[in-house]
CSV table of C-alpha atoms in Angstrom, one decimal:
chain,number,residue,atom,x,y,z
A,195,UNK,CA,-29.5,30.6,42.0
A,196,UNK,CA,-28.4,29.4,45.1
A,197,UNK,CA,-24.5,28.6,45.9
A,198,UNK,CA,-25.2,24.8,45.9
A,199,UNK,CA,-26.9,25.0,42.8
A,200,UNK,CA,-24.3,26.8,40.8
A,201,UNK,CA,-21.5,24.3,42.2
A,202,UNK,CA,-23.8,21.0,40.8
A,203,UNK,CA,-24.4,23.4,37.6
A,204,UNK,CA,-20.5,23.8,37.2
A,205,UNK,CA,-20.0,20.4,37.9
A,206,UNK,CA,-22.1,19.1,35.4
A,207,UNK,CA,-20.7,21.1,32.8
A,208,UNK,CA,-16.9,20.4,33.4
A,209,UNK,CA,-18.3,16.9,33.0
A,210,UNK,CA,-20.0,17.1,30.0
A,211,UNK,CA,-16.7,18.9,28.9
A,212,UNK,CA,-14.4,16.3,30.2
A,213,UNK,CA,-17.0,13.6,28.0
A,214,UNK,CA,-16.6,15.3,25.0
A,215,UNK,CA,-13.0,15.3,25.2
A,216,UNK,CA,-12.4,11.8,26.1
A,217,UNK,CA,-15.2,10.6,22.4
A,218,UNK,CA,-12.0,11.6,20.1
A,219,UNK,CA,-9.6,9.9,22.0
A,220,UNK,CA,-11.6,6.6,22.7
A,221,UNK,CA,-12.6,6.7,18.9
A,222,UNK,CA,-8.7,7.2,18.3
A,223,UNK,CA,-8.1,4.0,20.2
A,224,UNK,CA,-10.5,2.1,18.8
A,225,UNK,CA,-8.9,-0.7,17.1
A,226,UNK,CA,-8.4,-1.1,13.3
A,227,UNK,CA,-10.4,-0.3,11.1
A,228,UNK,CA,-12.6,1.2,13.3
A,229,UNK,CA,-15.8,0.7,10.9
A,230,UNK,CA,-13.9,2.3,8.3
A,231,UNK,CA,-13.7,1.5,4.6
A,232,UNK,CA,-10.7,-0.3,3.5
A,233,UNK,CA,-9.7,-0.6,-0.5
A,234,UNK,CA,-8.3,-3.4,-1.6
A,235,UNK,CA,-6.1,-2.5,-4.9
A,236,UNK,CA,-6.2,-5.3,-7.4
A,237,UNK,CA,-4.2,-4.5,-10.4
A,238,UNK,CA,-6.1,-6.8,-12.9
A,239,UNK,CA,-9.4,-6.0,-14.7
A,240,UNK,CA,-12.6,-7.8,-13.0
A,241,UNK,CA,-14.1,-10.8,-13.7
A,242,UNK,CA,-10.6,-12.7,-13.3
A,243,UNK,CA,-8.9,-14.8,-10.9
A,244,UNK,CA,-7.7,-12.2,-9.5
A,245,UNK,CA,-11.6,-11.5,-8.0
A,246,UNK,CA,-12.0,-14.8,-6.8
A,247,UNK,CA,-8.7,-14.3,-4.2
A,248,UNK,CA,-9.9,-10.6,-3.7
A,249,UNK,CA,-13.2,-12.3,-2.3
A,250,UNK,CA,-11.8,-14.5,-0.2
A,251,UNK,CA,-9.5,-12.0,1.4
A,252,UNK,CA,-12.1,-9.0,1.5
A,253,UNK,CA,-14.3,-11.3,3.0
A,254,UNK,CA,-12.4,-13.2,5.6
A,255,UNK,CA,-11.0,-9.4,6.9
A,256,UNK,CA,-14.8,-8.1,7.1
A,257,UNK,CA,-15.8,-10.7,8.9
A,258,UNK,CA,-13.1,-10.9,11.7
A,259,UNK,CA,-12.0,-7.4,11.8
A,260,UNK,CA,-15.5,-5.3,10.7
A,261,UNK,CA,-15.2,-2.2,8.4
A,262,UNK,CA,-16.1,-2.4,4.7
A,263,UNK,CA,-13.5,-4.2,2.9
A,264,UNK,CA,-14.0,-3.2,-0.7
A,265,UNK,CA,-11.9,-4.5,-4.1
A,266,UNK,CA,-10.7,-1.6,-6.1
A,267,UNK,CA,-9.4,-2.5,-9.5
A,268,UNK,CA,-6.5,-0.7,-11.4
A,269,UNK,CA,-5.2,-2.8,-14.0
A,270,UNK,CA,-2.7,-2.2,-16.5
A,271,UNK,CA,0.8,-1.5,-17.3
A,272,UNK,CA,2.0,-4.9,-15.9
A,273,UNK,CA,0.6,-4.3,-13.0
A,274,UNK,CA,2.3,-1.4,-12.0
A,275,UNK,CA,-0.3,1.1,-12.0
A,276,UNK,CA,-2.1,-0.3,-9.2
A,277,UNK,CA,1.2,-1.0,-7.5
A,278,UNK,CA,2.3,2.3,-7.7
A,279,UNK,CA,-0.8,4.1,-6.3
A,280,UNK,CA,-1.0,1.5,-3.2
A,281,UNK,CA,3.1,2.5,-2.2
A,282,UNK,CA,2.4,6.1,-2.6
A,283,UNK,CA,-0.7,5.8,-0.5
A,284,UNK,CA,-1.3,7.1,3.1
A,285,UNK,CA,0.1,4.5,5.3
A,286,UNK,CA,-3.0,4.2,7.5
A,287,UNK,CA,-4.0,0.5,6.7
A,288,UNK,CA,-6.9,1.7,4.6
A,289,UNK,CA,-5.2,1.0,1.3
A,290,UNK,CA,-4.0,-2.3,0.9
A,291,UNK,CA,-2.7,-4.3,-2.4
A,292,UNK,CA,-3.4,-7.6,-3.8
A,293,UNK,CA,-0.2,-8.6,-5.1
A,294,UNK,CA,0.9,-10.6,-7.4
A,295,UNK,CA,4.3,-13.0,-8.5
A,296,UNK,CA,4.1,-10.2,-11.6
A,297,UNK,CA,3.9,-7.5,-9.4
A,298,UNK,CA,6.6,-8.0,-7.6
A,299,UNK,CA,9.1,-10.2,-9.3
A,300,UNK,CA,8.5,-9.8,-12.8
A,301,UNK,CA,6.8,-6.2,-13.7
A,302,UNK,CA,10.1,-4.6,-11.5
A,303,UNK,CA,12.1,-6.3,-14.1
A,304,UNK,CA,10.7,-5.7,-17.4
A,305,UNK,CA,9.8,-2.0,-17.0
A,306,UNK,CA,12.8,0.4,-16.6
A,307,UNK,CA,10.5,2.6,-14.5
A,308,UNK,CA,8.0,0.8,-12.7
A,309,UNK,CA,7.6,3.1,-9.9
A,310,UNK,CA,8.0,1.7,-7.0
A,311,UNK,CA,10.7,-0.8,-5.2
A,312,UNK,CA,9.4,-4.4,-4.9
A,313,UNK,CA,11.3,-4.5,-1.4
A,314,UNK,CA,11.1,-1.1,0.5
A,315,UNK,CA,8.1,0.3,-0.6
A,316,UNK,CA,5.8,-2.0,1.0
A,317,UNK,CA,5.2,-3.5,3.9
A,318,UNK,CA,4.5,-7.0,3.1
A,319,UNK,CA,1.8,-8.9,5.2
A,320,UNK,CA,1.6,-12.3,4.3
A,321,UNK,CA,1.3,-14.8,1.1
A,322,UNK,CA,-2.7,-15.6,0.1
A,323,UNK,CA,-2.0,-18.6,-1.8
A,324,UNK,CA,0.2,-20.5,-4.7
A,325,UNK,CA,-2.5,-20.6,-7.8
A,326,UNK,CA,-2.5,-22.9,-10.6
A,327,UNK,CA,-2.4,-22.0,-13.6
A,328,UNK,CA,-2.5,-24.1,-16.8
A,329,UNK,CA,-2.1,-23.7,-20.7
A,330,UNK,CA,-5.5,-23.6,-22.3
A,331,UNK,CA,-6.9,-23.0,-26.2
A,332,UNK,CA,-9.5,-22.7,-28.3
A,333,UNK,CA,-11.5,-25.2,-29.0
A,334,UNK,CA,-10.1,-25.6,-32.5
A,335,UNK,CA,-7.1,-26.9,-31.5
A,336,UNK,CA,-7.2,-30.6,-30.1
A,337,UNK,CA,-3.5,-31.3,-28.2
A,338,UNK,CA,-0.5,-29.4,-27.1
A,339,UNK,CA,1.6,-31.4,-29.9
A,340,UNK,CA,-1.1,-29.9,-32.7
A,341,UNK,CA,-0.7,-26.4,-31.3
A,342,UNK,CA,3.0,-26.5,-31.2
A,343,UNK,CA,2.9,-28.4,-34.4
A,344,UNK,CA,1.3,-25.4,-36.5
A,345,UNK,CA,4.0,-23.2,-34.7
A,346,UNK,CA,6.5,-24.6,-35.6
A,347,UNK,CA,5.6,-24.8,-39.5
A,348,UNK,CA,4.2,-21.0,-39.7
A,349,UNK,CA,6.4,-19.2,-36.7
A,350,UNK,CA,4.6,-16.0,-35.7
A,351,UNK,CA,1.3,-17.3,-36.8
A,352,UNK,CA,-0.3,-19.0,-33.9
A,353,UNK,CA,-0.9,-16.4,-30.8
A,354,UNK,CA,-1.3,-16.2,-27.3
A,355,UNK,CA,-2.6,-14.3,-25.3
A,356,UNK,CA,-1.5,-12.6,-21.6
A,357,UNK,CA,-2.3,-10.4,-18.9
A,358,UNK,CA,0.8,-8.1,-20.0
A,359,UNK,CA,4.7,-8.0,-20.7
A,360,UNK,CA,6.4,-9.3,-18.0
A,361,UNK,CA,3.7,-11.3,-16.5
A,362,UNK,CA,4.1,-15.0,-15.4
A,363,UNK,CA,1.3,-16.1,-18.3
A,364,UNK,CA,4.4,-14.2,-20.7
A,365,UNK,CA,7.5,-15.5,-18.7
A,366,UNK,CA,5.9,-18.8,-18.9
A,367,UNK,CA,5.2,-18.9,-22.7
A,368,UNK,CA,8.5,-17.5,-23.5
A,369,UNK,CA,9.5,-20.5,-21.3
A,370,UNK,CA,7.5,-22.9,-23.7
A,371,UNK,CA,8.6,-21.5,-26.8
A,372,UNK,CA,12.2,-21.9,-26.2
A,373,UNK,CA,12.1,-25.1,-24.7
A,374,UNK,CA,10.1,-26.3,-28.1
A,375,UNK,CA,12.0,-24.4,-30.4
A,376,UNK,CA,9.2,-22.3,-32.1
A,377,UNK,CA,8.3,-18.5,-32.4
A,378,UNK,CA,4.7,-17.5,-31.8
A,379,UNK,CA,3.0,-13.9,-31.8
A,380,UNK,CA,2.8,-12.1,-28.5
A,381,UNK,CA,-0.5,-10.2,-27.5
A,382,UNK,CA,-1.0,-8.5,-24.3
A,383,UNK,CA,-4.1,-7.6,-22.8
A,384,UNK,CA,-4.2,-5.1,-19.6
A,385,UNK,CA,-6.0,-8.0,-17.6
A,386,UNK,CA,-6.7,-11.8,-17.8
A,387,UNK,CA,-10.5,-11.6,-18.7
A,388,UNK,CA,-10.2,-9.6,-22.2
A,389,UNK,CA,-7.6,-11.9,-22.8
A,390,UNK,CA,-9.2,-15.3,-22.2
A,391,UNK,CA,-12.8,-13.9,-24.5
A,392,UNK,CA,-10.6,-12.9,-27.3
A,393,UNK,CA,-9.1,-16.8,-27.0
A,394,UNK,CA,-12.3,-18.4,-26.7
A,395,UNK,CA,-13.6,-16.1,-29.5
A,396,UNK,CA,-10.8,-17.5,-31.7
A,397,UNK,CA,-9.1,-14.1,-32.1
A,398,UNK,CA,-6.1,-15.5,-30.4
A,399,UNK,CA,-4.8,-19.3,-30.2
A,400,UNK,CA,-4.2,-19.7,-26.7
A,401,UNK,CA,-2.9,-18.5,-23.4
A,402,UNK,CA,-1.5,-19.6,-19.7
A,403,UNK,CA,-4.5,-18.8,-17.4
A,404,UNK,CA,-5.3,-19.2,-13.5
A,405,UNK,CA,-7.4,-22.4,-12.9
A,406,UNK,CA,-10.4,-20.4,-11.1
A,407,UNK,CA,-10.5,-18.1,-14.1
A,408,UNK,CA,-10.8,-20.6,-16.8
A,409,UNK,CA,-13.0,-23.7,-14.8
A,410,UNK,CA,-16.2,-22.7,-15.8
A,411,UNK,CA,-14.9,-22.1,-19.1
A,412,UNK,CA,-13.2,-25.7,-19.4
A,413,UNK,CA,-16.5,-27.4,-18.2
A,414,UNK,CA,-18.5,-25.4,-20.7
A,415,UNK,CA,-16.3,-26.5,-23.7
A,416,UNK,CA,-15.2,-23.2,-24.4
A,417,UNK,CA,-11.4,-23.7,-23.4
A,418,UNK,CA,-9.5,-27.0,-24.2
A,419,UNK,CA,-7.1,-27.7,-21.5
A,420,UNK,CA,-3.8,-28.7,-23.3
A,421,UNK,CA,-1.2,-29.4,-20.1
A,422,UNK,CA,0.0,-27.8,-16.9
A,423,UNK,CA,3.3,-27.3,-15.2
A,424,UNK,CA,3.0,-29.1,-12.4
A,425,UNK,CA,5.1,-32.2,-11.1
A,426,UNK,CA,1.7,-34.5,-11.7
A,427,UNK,CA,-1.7,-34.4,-12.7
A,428,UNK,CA,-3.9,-32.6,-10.8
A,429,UNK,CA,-6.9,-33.5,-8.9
A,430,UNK,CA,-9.1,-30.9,-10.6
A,431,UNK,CA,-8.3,-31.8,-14.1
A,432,UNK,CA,-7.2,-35.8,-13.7
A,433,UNK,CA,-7.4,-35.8,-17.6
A,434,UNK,CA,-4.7,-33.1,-18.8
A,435,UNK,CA,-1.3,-34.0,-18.9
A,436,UNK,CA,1.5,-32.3,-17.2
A,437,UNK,CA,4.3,-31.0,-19.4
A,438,UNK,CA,6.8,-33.5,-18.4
A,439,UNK,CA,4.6,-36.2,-19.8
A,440,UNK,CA,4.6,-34.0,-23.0
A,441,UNK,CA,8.5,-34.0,-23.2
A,442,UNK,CA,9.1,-31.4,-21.6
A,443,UNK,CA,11.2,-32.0,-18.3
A,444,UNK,CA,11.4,-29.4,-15.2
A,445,UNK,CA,8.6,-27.5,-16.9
A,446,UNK,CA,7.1,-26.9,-13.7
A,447,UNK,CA,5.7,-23.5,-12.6
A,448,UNK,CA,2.6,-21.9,-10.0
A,449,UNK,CA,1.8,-18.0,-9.4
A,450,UNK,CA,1.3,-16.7,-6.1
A,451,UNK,CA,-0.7,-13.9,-4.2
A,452,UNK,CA,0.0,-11.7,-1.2
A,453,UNK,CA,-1.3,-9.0,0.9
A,454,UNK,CA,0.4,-6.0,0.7
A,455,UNK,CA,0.1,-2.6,2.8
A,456,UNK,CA,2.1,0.8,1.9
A,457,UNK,CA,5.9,1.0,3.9
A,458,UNK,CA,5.8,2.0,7.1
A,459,UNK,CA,2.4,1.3,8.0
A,460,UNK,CA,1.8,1.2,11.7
A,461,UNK,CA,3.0,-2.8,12.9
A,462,UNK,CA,-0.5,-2.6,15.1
A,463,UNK,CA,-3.1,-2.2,12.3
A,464,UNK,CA,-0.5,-5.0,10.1
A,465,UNK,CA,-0.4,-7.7,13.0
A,466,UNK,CA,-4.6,-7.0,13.1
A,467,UNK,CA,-4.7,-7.7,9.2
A,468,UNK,CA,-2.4,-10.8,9.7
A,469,UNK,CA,-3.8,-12.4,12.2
A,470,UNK,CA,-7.5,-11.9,10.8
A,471,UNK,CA,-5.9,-14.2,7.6
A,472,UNK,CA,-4.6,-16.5,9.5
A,473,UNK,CA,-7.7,-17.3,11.7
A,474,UNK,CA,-9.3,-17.2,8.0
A,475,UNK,CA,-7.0,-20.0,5.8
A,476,UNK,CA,-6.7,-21.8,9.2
A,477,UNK,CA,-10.8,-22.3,8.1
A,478,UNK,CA,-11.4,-25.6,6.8
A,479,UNK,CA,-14.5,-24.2,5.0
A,480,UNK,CA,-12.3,-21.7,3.3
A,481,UNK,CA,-9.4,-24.1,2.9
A,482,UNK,CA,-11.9,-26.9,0.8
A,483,UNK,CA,-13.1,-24.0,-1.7
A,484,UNK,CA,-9.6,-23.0,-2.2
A,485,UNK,CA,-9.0,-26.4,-3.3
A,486,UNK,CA,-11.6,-26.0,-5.8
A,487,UNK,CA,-10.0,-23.2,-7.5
A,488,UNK,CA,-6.5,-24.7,-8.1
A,489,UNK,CA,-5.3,-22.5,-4.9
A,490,UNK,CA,-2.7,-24.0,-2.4
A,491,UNK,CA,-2.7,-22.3,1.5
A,492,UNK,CA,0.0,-19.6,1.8
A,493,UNK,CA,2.6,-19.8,4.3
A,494,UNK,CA,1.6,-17.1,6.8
A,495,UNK,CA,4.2,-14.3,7.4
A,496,UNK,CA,6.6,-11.4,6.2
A,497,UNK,CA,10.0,-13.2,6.7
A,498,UNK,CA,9.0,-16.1,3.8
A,499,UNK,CA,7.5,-13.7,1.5
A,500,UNK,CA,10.2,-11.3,1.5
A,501,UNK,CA,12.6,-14.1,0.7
A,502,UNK,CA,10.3,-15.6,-2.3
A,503,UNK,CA,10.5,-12.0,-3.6
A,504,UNK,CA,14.4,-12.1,-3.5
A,505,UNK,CA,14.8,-15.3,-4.5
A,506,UNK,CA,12.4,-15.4,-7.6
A,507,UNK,CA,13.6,-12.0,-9.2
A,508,UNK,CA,17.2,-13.2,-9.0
A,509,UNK,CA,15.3,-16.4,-10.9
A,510,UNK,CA,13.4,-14.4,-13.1
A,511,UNK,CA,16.4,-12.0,-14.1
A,512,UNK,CA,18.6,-14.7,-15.6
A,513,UNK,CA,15.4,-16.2,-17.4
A,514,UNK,CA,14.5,-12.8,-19.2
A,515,UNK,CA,18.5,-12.3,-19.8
A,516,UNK,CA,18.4,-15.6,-21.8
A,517,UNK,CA,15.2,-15.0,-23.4
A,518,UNK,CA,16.6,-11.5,-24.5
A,519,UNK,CA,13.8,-9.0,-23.1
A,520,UNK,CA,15.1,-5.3,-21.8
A,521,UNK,CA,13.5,-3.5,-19.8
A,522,UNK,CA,10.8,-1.0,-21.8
C-alpha cells in the first residue's frame, strides 16, 4: 500500500470513529421524548372518567411531541398507590401522573401514611380541566327529596357508592348528609366504574359521579340524575336541578385534573410537556368535546395549581375535622 493510500485509509477510519461518537450524543440531544414510551399513571380503574381525560392528554402529547404516550392504570387505596409509584419514579419525564383533587388534597388527609408529599414530591405541570360531577341513582328512586326522604326514616339503609375514603364523591356526600341531617351507609369501591355498575345494578342507592362517566348511562335510562352542585343548571343536563334549588344553599362543588411529573424532573422535558397542552386546550376542536363531557379548560401553569393544592387542603382539613374522619 502506497503512503497516500494509507493516509486516505487512516482518514477514513478516524472519521468513521469520530461518526460513531458523535450518534450517542446527537441521540442524547434529541429533544423529549425522543420516540420513547411515556406512561401515564392513572390511579382509577378503566372504563371511568378518568380514561376520557387520560385520552385527551395522551393524545394531544403524541401528537405534538411524538413518542408513545400510553395510560397505565393503578387504582386503589384512595388513590395513593398510583401516586406513590409516579413520586418514587425515575425523574426522566417518562413517568408522568394523572392527578386528581383526591390525589392531592383529599387522599393526603385521610390516610396517616399516604406515601408521598402532595407539595414536594412532584413537580406539578399544569391543571387538565375542572370536571363536573353530579349526584346520580338508580332508577328506582325518582327525586333527590325521595332519596333523602327514605334516609332519613331508615338511617344507614340507603347507600352510596364512591371511588374511595377520602375521595371528593365521599367528601361531597358527607357534605350532603350533614347539610340534610341524615346518616346513610358508606361503600367504597377502588375506582369509579365498579362503583357506578353496582349502582345501576341496584346493589347500592346512589353515588356522586363525573359527568363523562355517567352520560351514556343517563341517556340510556340506567342512572337518574337527581341534582348537581353547581351555581345553575347546566347546559348538558338543562333538566336537573342544582342543589340550591333543592334547599340547599352554597352546595356548590367541581373536581379537577392535573398533570403531574416526579420532583426534580429536568425544567426542559416539563416546559416541552406544558407547552404541548397548551397548544392542545388552546384547540377549539378539543375545547367543544371537552364541553361535552362536563369539562371546563384548565388554567395553564405550576404557580395556580400549586396554590389550589394549598388552598383546598387547608379547605378540606376543617371539613373532615367537622365531619369527624381521622386519618386511617
Amino acid at each position: 500500500m502506497t503512503m497516500r493510500q494509507t493516509n486516505i485509509t487512516r482518514r477514513g477510519a478516524l472519521a468513521a470513529g469520530a461518526a460513531s461518537l458523535a450518534a450517542p450524543a446527537a441521540q442524547a440531544q434529541a429533544p423529549y421524548p425522543a420516540g420513547q414510551s411515556v406512561a401515564l399513571v392513572v390511579t382509577y380503574a378503566p372504563g371511568g372518567a378518568s380514561d376520557v381525560i387520560g385520552r385527551i392528554v395522551t393524545d394531544g402529547l403524541q401528537a405534538r411531541l411524538g413518542g408513545s404516550f400510553i395510560m397505565d392504570h393503578k387504582p386503589g387505596a384512595s388513590t395513593s398507590i398510583g401516586a406513590r409509584y409516579v413520586a418514587r419514579a425515575r425523574p426522566d419525564g417518562l413517568t408522568l401522573l394523572l392527578g386528581t383533587i383526591s390525589t392531592f388534597t383529599l387522599t393526603p388527609l385521610a390516610l396517616r401514611n399516604p406515601g408521598y408529599d402532595p407539595i414536594t414530591d412532584f413537580t406539578h405541570i399544569t391543571q387538565v380541566c375542572d370536571s363536573l360531577y353530579l349526584l346520580v341513582a338508580n332508577p328506582r328512586w325518582n327525586s333527590l327529596e325521595e332519596l333523602l326522604a327514605a334516609a332519613r326514616a331508615r338511617p344507614e339503609s340507603i347507600s352510596y357508592a364512591t371511588w374511595g375514603v377520602g375521595t371528593t364523591a365521599h367528601m361531597a356526600m358527607l357534605d350532603l348528609c350533614n347539610r340534610a341531617g341524615i346518616e346513610m351507609l358508606h361503600v367504597p369501591y377502588a375506582g369509579s366504574p365498579p362503583a357506578m355498575t353496582d349502582t345501576i345494578a341496584g346493589r347500592t342507592d346512589c353515588m356522586f359521579a363525573l359527568l363523562g362517566a355517567c352520560k351514556g348511562h343517563i341517556e340510556a335510562g340506567r342512572l337518574r340524575p337527581l341534582a348537581v352542585p353547581t351555581a345553575a343548571r347546566t347546559e348538558q343536563l338543562p333538566d336537573v336541578p342544582t342543589f340550591i334549588e333543592k334547599c340547599f344553599p352554597g352546595f356548590i362543588s367541581t373536581t379537577w385534573y392535573s398533570v403531574e411529573a416526579p420532583a426534580r424532573t429536568p425544567a426542559p422535558i416539563i416546559e416541552r410537556i406544558r407547552g404541548a397542552l397548551t397548544e392542545h386546550f388552546a384547540d377549539p376542536a378539543v375545547r367543544a368535546f371537552m364541553a361535552t363531557q362536563g369539562m371546563a379548560p384548565p388554567e395553564i401553569g405550576e404557580a395556580p395549581l400549586v396554590e389550589r393544592i394549598r388552598r383546598e387542603l387547608a379547605v378540606n382539613r376543617e371539613l373532615m375535622a367537622k365531619a369527624g374522619m381521622e386519618p386511617t
